[in-house]
PDB file of C-alpha atoms in Angstrom:
ATOM      1  CA  MET Q   1     264.809 110.308 122.904  1.00 49.00           C
ATOM      2  CA  GLU Q   2     262.481 107.624 121.742  1.00 58.00           C
ATOM      3  CA  SER Q   3     262.808 106.262 118.729  1.00 70.00           C
ATOM      4  CA  GLU Q   4     259.579 107.335 116.253  1.00 81.00           C
ATOM      5  CA  THR Q   5     257.594 104.929 114.437  1.00 79.00           C
ATOM      6  CA  VAL Q   6     257.002 104.679 111.235  1.00 83.00           C
ATOM      7  CA  LEU Q   7     254.865 102.030 110.556  1.00 84.00           C
ATOM      8  CA  THR Q   8     253.769  99.055 111.974  1.00 88.00           C
ATOM      9  CA  TYR Q   9     252.242  95.732 110.056  1.00 85.00           C
ATOM     10  CA  LYS Q  10     250.650  93.222 111.737  1.00 87.00           C
ATOM     11  CA  LYS Q  11     249.281  89.699 109.837  1.00 79.00           C
ATOM     12  CA  ASN Q  12     248.927  86.486 110.397  1.00 81.00           C
ATOM     13  CA  GLY Q  13     250.966  86.677 113.162  1.00 81.00           C
ATOM     14  CA  THR Q  14     253.313  88.857 112.092  1.00 85.00           C
ATOM     15  CA  LEU Q  15     254.253  91.445 113.955  1.00 88.00           C
ATOM     16  CA  ILE Q  16     256.621  94.637 111.970  1.00 90.00           C
ATOM     17  CA  ASN Q  17     257.803  97.453 113.291  1.00 92.00           C
ATOM     18  CA  ILE Q  18     259.992 100.130 111.621  1.00 92.00           C
ATOM     19  CA  TYR Q  19     261.465 103.448 113.591  1.00 94.00           C
ATOM     20  CA  LYS Q  20     263.395 106.425 113.098  1.00 94.00           C
ATOM     21  CA  VAL Q  21     266.737 106.219 114.725  1.00 93.00           C
ATOM     22  CA  PRO Q  22     266.918 109.041 116.468  1.00 92.00           C
ATOM     23  CA  LYS Q  23     270.814 109.683 116.640  1.00 94.00           C
ATOM     24  CA  GLU Q  24     273.265 109.441 113.630  1.00 96.00           C
ATOM     25  CA  ILE Q  25     274.876 106.175 113.350  1.00 94.00           C
ATOM     26  CA  THR Q  26     277.990 105.147 112.371  1.00 95.00           C
ATOM     27  CA  VAL Q  27     279.336 101.771 110.469  1.00 91.00           C
ATOM     28  CA  TYR Q  28     282.762 100.159 110.041  1.00 90.00           C
ATOM     29  CA  SER Q  29     284.206  96.897 108.882  1.00 82.00           C
ATOM     30  CA  GLY Q  30     287.432  96.961 111.137  1.00 78.00           C
ATOM     31  CA  ASP Q  31     288.184 100.357 110.978  1.00 84.00           C
ATOM     32  CA  ARG Q  32     286.976 101.895 107.827  1.00 85.00           C
ATOM     33  CA  GLU Q  33     284.090 103.410 108.213  1.00 91.00           C
ATOM     34  CA  PHE Q  34     281.622 102.757 105.057  1.00 88.00           C
ATOM     35  CA  ILE Q  35     278.004 104.169 106.495  1.00 93.00           C
ATOM     36  CA  LYS Q  36     277.610 107.593 108.540  1.00 96.00           C
ATOM     37  CA  THR Q  37     273.567 108.917 108.394  1.00 97.00           C
ATOM     38  CA  SER Q  38     271.224 110.489 110.327  1.00 96.00           C
ATOM     39  CA  GLU Q  39     268.289 108.673 108.387  1.00 96.00           C
ATOM     40  CA  ALA Q  40     268.541 105.171 109.643  1.00 95.00           C
ATOM     41  CA  LEU Q  41     265.114 102.826 110.116  1.00 94.00           C
ATOM     42  CA  LEU Q  42     265.338  99.938 112.583  1.00 94.00           C
ATOM     43  CA  LEU Q  43     262.834  97.506 111.556  1.00 93.00           C
ATOM     44  CA  LYS Q  44     261.877  94.578 114.289  1.00 93.00           C
ATOM     45  CA  GLU Q  45     260.367  91.951 113.372  1.00 90.00           C
ATOM     46  CA  LYS Q  46     259.133  88.917 115.394  1.00 84.00           C
ATOM     47  CA  GLY Q  47     261.021  86.262 115.602  1.00 86.00           C
ATOM     48  CA  HIS Q  48     264.047  87.802 113.903  1.00 88.00           C
ATOM     49  CA  LYS Q  49     267.037  90.274 115.127  1.00 93.00           C
ATOM     50  CA  PRO Q  50     266.988  93.505 114.424  1.00 94.00           C
ATOM     51  CA  VAL Q  51     268.186  95.125 110.758  1.00 91.00           C
ATOM     52  CA  TYR Q  52     269.290  98.927 110.455  1.00 92.00           C
ATOM     53  CA  TYR Q  53     268.008 100.202 107.232  1.00 92.00           C
ATOM     54  CA  TYR Q  54     269.634 103.407 105.698  1.00 92.00           C
ATOM     55  CA  PRO Q  55     269.988 105.728 102.870  1.00 92.00           C
ATOM     56  CA  LEU Q  56     272.787 104.258  99.838  1.00 90.00           C
ATOM     57  CA  LYS Q  57     273.497 108.111  99.501  1.00 94.00           C
ATOM     58  CA  ASP Q  58     275.050 107.711 102.775  1.00 95.00           C
ATOM     59  CA  ALA Q  59     277.134 104.905 102.148  1.00 93.00           C
ATOM     60  CA  ARG Q  60     280.646 104.747 100.980  1.00 92.00           C
ATOM     61  CA  VAL Q  61     279.520 103.272  97.260  1.00 91.00           C
ATOM     62  CA  GLU Q  62     282.980 102.825  95.835  1.00 91.00           C
ATOM     63  CA  LEU Q  63     283.456 100.016  98.952  1.00 90.00           C
ATOM     64  CA  LEU Q  64     280.224  97.945  97.537  1.00 92.00           C
ATOM     65  CA  SER Q  65     279.227  95.944  94.576  1.00 94.00           C
ATOM     66  CA  PRO Q  66     276.239  94.802  93.684  1.00 95.00           C
ATOM     67  CA  SER Q  67     275.769  91.089  94.784  1.00 96.00           C
ATOM     68  CA  ASP Q  68     273.391  88.587  92.744  1.00 95.00           C
ATOM     69  CA  ASN Q  69     272.110  87.199  95.940  1.00 96.00           C
ATOM     70  CA  ARG Q  70     268.263  88.088  96.201  1.00 96.00           C
ATOM     71  CA  THR Q  71     265.717  87.165  98.947  1.00 94.00           C
ATOM     72  CA  PHE Q  72     261.539  87.301  98.754  1.00 94.00           C
ATOM     73  CA  CYS Q  73     259.958  88.498 101.751  1.00 86.00           C
ATOM     74  CA  PRO Q  74     256.058  88.521 101.528  1.00 84.00           C
ATOM     75  CA  PHE Q  75     255.529  91.249 103.436  1.00 80.00           C
ATOM     76  CA  LYS Q  76     258.322  93.540 102.497  1.00 82.00           C
ATOM     77  CA  GLY Q  77     259.451  92.690  99.139  1.00 88.00           C
ATOM     78  CA  GLU Q  78     262.524  92.023  97.288  1.00 94.00           C
ATOM     79  CA  ALA Q  79     265.620  92.315  98.954  1.00 91.00           C
ATOM     80  CA  ASN Q  80     268.839  93.807  97.010  1.00 92.00           C
ATOM     81  CA  TYR Q  81     272.596  93.084  98.342  1.00 92.00           C
ATOM     82  CA  TYR Q  82     275.854  94.716  98.249  1.00 93.00           C
ATOM     83  CA  ASP Q  83     279.245  92.921  98.535  1.00 94.00           C
ATOM     84  CA  LEU Q  84     281.679  95.098 100.917  1.00 91.00           C
ATOM     85  CA  LEU Q  85     285.400  95.262  99.514  1.00 90.00           C
ATOM     86  CA  LEU Q  86     287.560  95.754 101.357  1.00 87.00           C
ATOM     87  CA  GLY Q  87     291.001  96.075  99.455  1.00 84.00           C
ATOM     88  CA  GLU Q  88     291.907  92.252  98.920  1.00 88.00           C
ATOM     89  CA  ARG Q  89     289.352  91.366 101.497  1.00 89.00           C
ATOM     90  CA  THR Q  90     285.164  90.940 100.466  1.00 91.00           C
ATOM     91  CA  LEU Q  91     282.388  89.850 102.533  1.00 91.00           C
ATOM     92  CA  ALA Q  92     280.229  88.665 100.144  1.00 94.00           C
ATOM     93  CA  ASN Q  93     276.224  89.954 100.842  1.00 91.00           C
ATOM     94  CA  SER Q  94     277.300  91.840 103.855  1.00 88.00           C
ATOM     95  CA  VAL Q  95     274.968  95.038 102.938  1.00 84.00           C
TER      96      VAL Q  95
END
């Protein structure tokens, strides 16, 4: 099954493609599942590694804590990050 393109953006040499992921994905940290979704999007941007985006409703939000970290992209806008809480261990800005 091929991915459906949701959006293609090209400006000043920057190319961004966003695709619907055609299957359910599950994200783990170690052996802990913290995201399971069939609504993921895959963003591919020239010069960057691919990034998956998913609805927050599909994450185990009890394992997430809002981070103070923010970044800005002129094409995608502001990004907010979360720390992943794994018992005694915290993975800062990992989501």
